Short mmCIF file of C-alpha atoms in Angstrom, two decimals:
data_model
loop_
_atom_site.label_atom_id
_atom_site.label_comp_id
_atom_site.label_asym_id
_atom_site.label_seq_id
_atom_site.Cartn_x
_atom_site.Cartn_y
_atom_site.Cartn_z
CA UNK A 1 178.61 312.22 259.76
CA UNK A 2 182.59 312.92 259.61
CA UNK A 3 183.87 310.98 256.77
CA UNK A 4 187.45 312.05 257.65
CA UNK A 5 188.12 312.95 261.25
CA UNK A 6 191.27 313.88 263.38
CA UNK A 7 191.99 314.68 266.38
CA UNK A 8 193.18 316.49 268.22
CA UNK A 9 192.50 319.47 266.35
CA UNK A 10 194.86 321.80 267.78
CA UNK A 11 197.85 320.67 269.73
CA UNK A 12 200.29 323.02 271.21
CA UNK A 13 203.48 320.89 273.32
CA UNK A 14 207.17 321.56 274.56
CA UNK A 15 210.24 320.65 272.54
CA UNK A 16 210.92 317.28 272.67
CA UNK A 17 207.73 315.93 274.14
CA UNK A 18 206.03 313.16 272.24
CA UNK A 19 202.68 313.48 270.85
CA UNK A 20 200.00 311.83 268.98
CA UNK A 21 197.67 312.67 266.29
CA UNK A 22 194.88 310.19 265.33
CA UNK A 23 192.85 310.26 262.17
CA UNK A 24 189.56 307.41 261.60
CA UNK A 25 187.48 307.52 258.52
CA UNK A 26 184.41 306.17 257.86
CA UNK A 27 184.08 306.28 254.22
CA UNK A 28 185.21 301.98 253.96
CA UNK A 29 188.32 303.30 252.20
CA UNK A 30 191.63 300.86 251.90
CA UNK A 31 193.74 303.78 251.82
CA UNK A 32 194.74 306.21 253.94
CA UNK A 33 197.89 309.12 254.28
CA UNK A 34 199.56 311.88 255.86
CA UNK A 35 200.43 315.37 254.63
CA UNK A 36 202.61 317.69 255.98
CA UNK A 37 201.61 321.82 255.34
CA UNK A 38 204.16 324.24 256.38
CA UNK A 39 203.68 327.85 257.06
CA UNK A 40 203.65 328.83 253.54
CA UNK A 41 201.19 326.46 252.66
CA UNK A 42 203.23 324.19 251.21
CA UNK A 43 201.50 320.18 250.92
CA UNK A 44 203.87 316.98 250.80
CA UNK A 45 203.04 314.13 251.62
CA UNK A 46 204.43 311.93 254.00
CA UNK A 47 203.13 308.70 254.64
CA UNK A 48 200.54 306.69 252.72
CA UNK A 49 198.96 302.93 253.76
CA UNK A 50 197.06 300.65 252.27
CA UNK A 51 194.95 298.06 253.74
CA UNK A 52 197.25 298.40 257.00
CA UNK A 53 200.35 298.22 255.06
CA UNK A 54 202.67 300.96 254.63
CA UNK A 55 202.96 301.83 250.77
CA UNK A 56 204.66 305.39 250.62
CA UNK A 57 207.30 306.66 252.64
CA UNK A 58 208.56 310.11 252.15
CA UNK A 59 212.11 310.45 253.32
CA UNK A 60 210.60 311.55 256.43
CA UNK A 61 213.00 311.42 259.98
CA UNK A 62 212.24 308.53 261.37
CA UNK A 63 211.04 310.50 264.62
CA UNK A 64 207.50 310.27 262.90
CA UNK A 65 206.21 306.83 262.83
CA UNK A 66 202.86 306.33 261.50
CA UNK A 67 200.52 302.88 262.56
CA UNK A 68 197.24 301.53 261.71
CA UNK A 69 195.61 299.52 263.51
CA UNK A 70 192.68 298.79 261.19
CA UNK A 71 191.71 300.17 257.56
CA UNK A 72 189.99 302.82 259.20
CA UNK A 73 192.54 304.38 261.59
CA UNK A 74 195.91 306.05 261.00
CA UNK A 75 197.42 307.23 263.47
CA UNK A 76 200.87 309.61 263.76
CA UNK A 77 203.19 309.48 265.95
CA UNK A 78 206.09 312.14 266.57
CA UNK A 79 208.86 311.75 269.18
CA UNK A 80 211.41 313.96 270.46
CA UNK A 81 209.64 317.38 268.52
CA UNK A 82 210.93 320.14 267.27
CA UNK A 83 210.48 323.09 266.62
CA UNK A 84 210.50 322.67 262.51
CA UNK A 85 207.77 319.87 263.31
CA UNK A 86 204.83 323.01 263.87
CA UNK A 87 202.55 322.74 260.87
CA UNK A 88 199.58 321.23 260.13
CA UNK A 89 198.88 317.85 259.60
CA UNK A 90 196.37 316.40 256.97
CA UNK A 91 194.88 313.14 256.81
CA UNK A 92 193.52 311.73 253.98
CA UNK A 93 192.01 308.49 252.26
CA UNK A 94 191.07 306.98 249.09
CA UNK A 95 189.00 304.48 248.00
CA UNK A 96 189.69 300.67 246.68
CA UNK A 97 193.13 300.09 245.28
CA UNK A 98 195.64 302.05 244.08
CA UNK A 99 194.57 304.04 241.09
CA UNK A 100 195.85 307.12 240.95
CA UNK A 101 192.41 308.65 240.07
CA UNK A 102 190.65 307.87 243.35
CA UNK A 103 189.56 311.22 244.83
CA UNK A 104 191.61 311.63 248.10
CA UNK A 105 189.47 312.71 251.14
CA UNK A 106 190.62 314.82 253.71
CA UNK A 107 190.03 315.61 257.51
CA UNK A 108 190.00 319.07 259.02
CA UNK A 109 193.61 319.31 260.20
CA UNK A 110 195.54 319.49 262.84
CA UNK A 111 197.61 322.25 263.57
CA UNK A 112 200.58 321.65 265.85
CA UNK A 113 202.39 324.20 267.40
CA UNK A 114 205.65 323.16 269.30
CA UNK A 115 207.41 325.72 271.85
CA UNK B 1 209.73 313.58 238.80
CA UNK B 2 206.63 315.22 238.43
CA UNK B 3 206.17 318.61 239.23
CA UNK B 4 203.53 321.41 239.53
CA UNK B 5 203.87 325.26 239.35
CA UNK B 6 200.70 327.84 240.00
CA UNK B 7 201.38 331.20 238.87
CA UNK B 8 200.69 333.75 241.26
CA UNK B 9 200.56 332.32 245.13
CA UNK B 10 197.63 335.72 245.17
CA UNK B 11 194.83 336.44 243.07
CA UNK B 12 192.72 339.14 243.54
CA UNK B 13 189.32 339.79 241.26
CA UNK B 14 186.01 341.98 241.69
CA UNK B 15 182.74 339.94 242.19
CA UNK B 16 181.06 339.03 239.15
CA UNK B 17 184.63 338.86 237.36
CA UNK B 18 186.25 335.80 235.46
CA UNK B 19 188.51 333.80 237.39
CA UNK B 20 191.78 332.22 236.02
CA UNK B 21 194.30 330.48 238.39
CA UNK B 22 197.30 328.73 236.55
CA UNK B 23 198.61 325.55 236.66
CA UNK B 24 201.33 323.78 234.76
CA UNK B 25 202.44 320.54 235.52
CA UNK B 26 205.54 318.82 234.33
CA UNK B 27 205.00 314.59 233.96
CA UNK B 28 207.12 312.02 231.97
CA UNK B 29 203.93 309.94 232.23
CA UNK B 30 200.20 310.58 231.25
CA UNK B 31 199.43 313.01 233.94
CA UNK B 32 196.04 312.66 236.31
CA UNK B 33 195.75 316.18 237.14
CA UNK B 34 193.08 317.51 240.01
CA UNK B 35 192.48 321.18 242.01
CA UNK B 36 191.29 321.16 245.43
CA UNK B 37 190.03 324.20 247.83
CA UNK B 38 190.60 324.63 250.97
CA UNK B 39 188.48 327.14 252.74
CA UNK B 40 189.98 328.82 255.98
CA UNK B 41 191.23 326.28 258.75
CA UNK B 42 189.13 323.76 256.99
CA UNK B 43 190.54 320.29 254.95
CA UNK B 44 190.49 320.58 251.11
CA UNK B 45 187.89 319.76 249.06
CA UNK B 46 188.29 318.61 245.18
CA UNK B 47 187.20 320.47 243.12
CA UNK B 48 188.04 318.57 239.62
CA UNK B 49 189.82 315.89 238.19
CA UNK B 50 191.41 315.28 234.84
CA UNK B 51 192.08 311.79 234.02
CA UNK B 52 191.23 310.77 230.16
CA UNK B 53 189.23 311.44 227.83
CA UNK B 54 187.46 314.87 227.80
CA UNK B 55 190.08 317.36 228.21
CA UNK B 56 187.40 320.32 229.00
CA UNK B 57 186.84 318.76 232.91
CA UNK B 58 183.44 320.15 234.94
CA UNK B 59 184.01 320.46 238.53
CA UNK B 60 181.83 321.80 241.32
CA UNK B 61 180.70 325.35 242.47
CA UNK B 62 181.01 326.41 238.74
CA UNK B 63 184.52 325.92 238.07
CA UNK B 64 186.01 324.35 235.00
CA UNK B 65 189.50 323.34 233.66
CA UNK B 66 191.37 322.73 230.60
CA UNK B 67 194.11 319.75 230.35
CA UNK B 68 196.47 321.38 227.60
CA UNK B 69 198.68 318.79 226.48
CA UNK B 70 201.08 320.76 224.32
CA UNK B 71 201.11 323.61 226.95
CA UNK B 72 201.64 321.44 230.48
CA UNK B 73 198.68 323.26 231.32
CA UNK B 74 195.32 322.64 233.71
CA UNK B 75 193.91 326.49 234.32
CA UNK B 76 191.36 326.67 236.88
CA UNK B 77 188.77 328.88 235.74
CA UNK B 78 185.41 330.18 236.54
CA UNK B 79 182.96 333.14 234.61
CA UNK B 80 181.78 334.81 237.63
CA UNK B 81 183.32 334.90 241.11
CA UNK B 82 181.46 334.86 244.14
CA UNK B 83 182.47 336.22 247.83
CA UNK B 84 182.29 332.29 249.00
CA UNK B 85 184.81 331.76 246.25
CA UNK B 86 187.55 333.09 248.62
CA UNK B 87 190.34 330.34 249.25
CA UNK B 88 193.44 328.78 248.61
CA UNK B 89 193.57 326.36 245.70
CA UNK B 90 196.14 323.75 245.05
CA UNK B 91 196.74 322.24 242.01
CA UNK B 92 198.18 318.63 242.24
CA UNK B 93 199.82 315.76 239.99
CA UNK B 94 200.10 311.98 240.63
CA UNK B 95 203.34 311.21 241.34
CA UNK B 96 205.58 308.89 239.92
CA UNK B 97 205.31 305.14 240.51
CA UNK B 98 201.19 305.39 241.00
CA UNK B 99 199.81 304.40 244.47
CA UNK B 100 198.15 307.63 244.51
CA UNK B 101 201.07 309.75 245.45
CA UNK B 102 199.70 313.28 245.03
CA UNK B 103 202.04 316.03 244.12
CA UNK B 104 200.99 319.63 245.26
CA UNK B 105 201.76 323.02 243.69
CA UNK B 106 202.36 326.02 246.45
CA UNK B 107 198.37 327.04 246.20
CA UNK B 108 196.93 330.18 245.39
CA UNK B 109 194.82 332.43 247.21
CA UNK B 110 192.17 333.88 245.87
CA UNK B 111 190.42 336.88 247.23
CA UNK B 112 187.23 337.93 245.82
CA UNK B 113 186.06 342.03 246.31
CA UNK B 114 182.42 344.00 246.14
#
């Protein structure tokens, strides 16, 4: 069994289509984030909630607007894309509360390529 | 702000060689300090975590790190690389403020050769 998934795992779209990513884990984590890796590699994260609330907000545009549903979902969100939007996108959770200790899971990626 | 640097974004080392990847972090706080793999278009994977106590930290697939207070430092190493060994590893920080903000060095790539 998955304990992180996302989908989709590719996704290739026009500039300035909107477009969804959705992540579900299955692990009974509270937690759950986004990360953002560029071309070089580079992680940062970018959005983190806990127990459906949103906890960490990375001074990202507000084009990207992140919802869950449940404990076990986070979903992404991107309107209007760009071209500096193709990367790929990690999801991630963590278990009960907010210690800084608790090992972060993550799901496969997806990569997103916009045209 | 916290910070992490790896030395040397490639590594390259014969099978059956030690492995060292750097890390040094910079914290105002008691730093948790972790490395994670991540194989080719695959998630990552932790590898170890450095929280208290012990500073010598065990991790999977034979690696081991240091915490070096006085240095800043959390080296990755390992005695004897394998070909599966091959990957990028990130070193990572909490962040300021706690809620489990992790804050990622550039990675390094290891390749391992016959």
């Amino acid at each position: 069994d998955t304990a992180v998934s996302q989908t989709p795992k590719y996704l290739v779209t026009q500039m300035g289509n909107d477009k969804s990513i959705k992540c579900e884990q299955n692990l009974g984590h509270d937690t759950m984030y986004w990360y953002k890796q560029d071309s070089k590699k580079f992680l940062k994260i970018m959005f983190s909630y806990n127990n459906k609330e949103l906890i960490i907000n990375e001074t990202v545009p507000n084009r990207f607007s992140p919802k869950s549903p449940d404990k076990a979902h986070l979903n992404l969100h991107i309107n209007s894309l760009e071209l500096g939007d193709s990367a790929v996108y990690f999801c991630a959770s963590s278990g009960a509360g907010l210690d800084p200790y608790n090992e972060q899971f993550f799901g496969p990626g997806t990569r997103l390529t916009v045209l | 702000a916290q910070s992490v640097t790896q030395l040397g974004s490639h590594v390259s080392v014969s099978e059956g060689a030690l492995v060292l990847l750097r890390c040094n972090y910079s914290s105002s706080v008691p730093p948790y300090l972790f490395w994670y793999v991540q194989y080719p278009n695959q998630g990552l994977q932790l590898l170890l975590k450095y929280t208290t106590g012990a500073t010598l930290v065990k991790g999977i697939n034979g690696f081991e790190a240091e915490f070096k207070k006085s240095e800043t430092s959390f080296h990755l190493t390992k005695p004897s690389a394998h070909m599966s060994d091959a990957a990028e590893y990130f070193c990572a920080v909490t962040g300021s403020g706690g809620y489990n903000k992790l804050i990622f060095g550039a990675g390094t790539r290891l390749a391992v050769h016959p």
